[in-house]
Tab-separated table of C-alpha atoms in Angstrom:
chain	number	residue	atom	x	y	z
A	1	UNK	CA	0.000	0.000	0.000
A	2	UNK	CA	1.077	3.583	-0.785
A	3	UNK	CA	2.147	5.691	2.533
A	4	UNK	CA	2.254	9.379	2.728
A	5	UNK	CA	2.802	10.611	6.085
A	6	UNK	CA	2.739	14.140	7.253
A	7	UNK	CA	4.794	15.091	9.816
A	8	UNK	CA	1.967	17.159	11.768
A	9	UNK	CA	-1.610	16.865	12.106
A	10	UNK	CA	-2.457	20.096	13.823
A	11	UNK	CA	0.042	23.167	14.170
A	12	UNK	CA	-0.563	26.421	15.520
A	13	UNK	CA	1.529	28.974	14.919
A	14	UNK	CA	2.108	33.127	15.281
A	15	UNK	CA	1.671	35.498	12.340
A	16	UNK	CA	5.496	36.067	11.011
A	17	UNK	CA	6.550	32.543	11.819
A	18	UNK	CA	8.230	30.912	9.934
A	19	UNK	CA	6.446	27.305	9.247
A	20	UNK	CA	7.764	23.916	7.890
A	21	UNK	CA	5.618	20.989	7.015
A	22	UNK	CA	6.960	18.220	6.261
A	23	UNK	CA	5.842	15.108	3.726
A	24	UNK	CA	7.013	11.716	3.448
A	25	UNK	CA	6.265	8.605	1.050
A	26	UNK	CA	7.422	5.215	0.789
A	27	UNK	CA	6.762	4.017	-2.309
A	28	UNK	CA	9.751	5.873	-4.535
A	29	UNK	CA	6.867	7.978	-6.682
A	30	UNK	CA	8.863	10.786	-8.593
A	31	UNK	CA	6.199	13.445	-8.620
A	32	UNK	CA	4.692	15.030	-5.246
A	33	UNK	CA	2.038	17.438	-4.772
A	34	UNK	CA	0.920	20.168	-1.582
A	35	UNK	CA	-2.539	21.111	-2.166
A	36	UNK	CA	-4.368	23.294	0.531
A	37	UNK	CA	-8.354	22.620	1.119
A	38	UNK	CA	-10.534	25.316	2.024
A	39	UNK	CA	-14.363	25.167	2.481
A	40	UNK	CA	-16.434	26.017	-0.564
A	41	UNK	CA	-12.836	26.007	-2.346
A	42	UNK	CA	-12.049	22.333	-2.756
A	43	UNK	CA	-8.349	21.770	-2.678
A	44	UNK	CA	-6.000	23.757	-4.890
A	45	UNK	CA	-2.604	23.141	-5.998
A	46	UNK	CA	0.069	25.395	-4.398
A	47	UNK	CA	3.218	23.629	-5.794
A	48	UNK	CA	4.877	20.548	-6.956
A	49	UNK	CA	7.367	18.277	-7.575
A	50	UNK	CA	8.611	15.684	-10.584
A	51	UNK	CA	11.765	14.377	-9.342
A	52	UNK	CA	14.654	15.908	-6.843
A	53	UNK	CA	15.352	19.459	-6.818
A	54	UNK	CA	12.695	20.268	-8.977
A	55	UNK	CA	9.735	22.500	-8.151
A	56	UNK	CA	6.457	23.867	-10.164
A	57	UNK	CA	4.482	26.595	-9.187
A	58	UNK	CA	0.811	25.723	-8.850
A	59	UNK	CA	-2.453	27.343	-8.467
A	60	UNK	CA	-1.680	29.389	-5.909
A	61	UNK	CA	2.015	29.521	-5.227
A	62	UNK	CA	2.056	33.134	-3.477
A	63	UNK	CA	2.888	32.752	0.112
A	64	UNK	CA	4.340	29.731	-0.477
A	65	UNK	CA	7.646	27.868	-0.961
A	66	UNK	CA	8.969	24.070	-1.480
A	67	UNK	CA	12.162	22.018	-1.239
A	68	UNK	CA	13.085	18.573	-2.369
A	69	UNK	CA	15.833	17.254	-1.507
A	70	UNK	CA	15.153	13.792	-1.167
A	71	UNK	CA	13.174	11.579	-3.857
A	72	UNK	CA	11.037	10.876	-0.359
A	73	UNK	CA	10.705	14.141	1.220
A	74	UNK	CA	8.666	17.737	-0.322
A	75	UNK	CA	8.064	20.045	2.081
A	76	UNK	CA	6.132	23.275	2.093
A	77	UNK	CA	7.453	26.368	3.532
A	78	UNK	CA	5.380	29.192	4.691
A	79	UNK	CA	8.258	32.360	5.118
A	80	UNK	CA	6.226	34.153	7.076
A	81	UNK	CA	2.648	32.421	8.571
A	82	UNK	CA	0.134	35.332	7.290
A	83	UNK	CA	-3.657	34.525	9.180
A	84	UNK	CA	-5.457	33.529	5.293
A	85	UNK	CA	-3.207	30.922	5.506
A	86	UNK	CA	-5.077	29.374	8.344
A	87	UNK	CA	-6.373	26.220	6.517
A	88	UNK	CA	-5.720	22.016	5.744
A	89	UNK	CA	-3.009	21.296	4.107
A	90	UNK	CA	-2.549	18.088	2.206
A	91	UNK	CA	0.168	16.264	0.298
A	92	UNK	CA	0.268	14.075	-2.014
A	93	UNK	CA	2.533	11.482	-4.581
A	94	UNK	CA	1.825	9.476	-7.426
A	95	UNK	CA	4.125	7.328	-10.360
A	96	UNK	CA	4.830	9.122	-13.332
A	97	UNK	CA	4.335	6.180	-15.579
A	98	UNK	CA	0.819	5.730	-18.280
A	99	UNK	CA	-1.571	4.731	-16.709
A	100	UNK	CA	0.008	5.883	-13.177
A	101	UNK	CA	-2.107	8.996	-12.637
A	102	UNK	CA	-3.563	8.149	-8.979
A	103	UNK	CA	-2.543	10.808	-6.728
A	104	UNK	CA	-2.448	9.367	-2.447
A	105	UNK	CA	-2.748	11.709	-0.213
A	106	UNK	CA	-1.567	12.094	3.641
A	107	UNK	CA	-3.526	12.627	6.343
A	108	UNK	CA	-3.270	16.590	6.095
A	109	UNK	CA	-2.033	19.300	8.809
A	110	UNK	CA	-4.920	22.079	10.190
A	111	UNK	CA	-2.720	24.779	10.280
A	112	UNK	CA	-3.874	27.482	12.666
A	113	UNK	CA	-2.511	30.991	12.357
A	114	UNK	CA	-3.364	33.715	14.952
B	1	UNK	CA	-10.044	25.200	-18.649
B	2	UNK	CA	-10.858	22.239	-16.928
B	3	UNK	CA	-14.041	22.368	-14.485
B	4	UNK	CA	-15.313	19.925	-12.058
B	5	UNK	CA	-19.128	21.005	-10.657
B	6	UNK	CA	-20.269	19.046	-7.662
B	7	UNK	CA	-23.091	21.153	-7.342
B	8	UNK	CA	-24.321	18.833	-4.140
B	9	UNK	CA	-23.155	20.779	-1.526
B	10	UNK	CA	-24.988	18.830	1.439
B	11	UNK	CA	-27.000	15.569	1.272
B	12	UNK	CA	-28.446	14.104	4.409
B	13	UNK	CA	-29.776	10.285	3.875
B	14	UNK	CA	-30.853	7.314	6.604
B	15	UNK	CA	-29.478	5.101	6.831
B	16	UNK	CA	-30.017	1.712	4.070
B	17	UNK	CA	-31.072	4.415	1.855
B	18	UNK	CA	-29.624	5.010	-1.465
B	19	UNK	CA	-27.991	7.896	-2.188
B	20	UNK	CA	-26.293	9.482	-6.251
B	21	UNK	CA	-23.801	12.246	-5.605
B	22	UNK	CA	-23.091	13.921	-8.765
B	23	UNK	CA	-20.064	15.105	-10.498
B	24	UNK	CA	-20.539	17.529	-13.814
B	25	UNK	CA	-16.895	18.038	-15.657
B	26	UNK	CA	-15.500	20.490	-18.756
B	27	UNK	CA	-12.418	19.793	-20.414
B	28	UNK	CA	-11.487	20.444	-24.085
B	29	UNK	CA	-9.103	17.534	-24.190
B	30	UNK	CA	-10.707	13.951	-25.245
B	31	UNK	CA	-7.947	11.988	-23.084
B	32	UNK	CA	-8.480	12.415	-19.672
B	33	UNK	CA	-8.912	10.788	-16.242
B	34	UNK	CA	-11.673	10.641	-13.491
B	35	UNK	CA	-11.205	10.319	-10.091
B	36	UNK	CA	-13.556	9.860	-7.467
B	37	UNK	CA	-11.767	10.668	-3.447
B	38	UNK	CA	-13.539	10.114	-0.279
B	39	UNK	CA	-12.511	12.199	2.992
B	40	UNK	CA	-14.175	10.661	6.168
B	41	UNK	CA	-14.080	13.089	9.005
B	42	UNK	CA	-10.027	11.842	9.815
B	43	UNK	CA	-9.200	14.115	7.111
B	44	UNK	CA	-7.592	11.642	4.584
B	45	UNK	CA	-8.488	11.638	1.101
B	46	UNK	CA	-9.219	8.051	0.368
B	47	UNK	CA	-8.802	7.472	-3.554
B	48	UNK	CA	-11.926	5.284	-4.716
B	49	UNK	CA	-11.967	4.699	-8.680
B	50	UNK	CA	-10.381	6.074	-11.757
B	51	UNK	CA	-11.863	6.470	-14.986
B	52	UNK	CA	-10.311	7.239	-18.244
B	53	UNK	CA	-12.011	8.675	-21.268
B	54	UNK	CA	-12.069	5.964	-22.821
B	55	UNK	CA	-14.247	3.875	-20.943
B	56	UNK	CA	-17.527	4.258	-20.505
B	57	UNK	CA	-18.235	0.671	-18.708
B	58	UNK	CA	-20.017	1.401	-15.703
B	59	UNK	CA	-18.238	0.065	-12.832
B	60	UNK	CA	-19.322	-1.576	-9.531
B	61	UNK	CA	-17.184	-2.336	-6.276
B	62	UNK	CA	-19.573	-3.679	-3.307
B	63	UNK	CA	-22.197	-1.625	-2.662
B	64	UNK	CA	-20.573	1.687	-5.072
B	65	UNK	CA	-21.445	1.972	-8.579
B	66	UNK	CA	-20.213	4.846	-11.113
B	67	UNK	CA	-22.164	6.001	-13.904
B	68	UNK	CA	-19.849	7.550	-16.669
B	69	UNK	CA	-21.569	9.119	-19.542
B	70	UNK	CA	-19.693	11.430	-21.769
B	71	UNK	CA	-22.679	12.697	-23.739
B	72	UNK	CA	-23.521	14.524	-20.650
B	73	UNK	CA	-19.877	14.914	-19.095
B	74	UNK	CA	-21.207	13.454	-15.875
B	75	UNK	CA	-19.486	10.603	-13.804
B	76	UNK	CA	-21.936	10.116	-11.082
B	77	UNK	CA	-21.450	8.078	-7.806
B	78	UNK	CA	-24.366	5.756	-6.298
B	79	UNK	CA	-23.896	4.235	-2.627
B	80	UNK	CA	-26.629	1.434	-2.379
B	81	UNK	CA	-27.814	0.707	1.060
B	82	UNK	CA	-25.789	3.641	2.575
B	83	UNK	CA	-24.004	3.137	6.257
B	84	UNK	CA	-23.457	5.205	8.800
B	85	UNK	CA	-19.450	4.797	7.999
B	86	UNK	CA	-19.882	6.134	4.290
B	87	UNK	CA	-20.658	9.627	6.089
B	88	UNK	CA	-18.152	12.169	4.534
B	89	UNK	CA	-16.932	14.162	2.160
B	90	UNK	CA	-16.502	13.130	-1.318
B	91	UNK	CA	-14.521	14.658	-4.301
B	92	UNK	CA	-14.573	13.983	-8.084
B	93	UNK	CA	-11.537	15.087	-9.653
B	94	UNK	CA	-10.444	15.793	-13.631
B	95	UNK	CA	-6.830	15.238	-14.922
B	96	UNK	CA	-6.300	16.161	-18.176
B	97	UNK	CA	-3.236	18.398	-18.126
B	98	UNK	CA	-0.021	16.985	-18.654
B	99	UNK	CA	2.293	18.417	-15.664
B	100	UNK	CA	6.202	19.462	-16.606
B	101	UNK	CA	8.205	16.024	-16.159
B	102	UNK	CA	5.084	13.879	-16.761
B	103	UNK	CA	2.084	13.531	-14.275
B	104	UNK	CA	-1.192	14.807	-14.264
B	105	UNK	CA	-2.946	17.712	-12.727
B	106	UNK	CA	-6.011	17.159	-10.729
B	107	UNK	CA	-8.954	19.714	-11.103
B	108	UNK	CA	-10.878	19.058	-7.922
B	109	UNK	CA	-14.680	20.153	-7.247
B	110	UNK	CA	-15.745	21.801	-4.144
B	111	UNK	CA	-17.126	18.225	-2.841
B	112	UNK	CA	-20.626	16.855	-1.343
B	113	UNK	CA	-20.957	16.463	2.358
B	114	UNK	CA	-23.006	13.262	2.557
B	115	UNK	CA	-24.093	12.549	6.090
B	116	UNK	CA	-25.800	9.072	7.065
B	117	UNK	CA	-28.051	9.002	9.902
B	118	UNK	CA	-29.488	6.140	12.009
């Protein structure tokens, strides 16, 4: 079975703060995905990733930055935690092959900004 | 551009009843994916099915059935008997873009909120 674990499933943090969450998968998938979720808004793409080192600005990159460094690992930087960035955050992997599309998901981190 | 239209916001059901959320989709592309995802209260988005364009077979797994008809650019989602367990959100999702490096992008709609009550 596909695992992607996130390393936090509730955060709170200050406005300024600089925030780090962190994404893990086990099952060597090349591309990697951080989406965020907001009511009414479904989830939207914020950035992602097709192999090590490499980054793609999604949907709604602003606010927002990423590092890869392992084939594992994508993690989502906040520079400084505004409060609209209070929301769910959710990552996710997937094969790059045909026929490979299926995205798996973590279980998300509620970020809380005050 | 791709659109997904879950127009469903909210659907309240008892239990053992059945229960069609629907799923409405735009794309200009004629290869392209479905996905149906199912978020239970845990927060998880549980991947249930994937469709490509080029199969219309209905599909059924237990007590879920998807109808896929591209005349209408609908891929609806039928629980039979519906359980108290099958109470969350659900998302249908469209990939038809081809990400940089391979991949697809998902186009998610703003999900139904199915709740089953005893």
């Amino acid at each position: 079975d596909v695992k992607v674990t996130q390393s936090s499933r509730y955060l709170v943090k200050r406005t300024g703060e600089k925030v780090f969450l962190e994404c893990v998968q086990d099952m060597d998938h090349e591309n990697m995905f951080w989406y965020r979720q907001d009511p009414g808004l479904g989830l939207r793409l914020i950035y992602f990733s097709y192999d090590v080192k490499m980054k793609e600005k999604g949907d709604i990159p602003e606010g927002y930055s990423v590092s890869r460094e392992k084939k594992e690992r994508f993690s989502l930087i906040l520079e400084s935690a505004s409060t609209n960035q209070t929301s769910m955050y959710l990552c996710a992997s997937s094969s790059r092959g045909v026929g490979q599309e299926t995205q798996y998901f973590g279980p998300g981190t509620r970020l809380l900004v005050l | 551009a791709q659109k997904v239209t879950q127009a469903q916001t909210e659907i309240s059901v008892v239990e053992k009843e059945d229960v069609t959320l629907d799923c409405v989709y735009e794309t200009r592309d004629t290869t392209y994916y479905l996905f149906w995802y199912k978020q239970p209260p845990s927060g998880e988005l549980v991947f249930l099915i994937r469709r490509n364009s080029f199969d219309e077979q209905n599909e059924i797994s237990g007590r879920y059935s998807w109808n896929f008809q591209k005349s209408t650019s609908s891929f609806n989602f039928t629980i039979t008997a519906s359980q108290v367990v099958d109470s969350a959100v659900y998302f249908c999702a469209l990939s038809d873009d081809i990400l940089t490096g391979g991949g697809n992008k998902l186009t998610f709609g703003t999900g139904t909120q199915l709740k089953v009550e005893l």
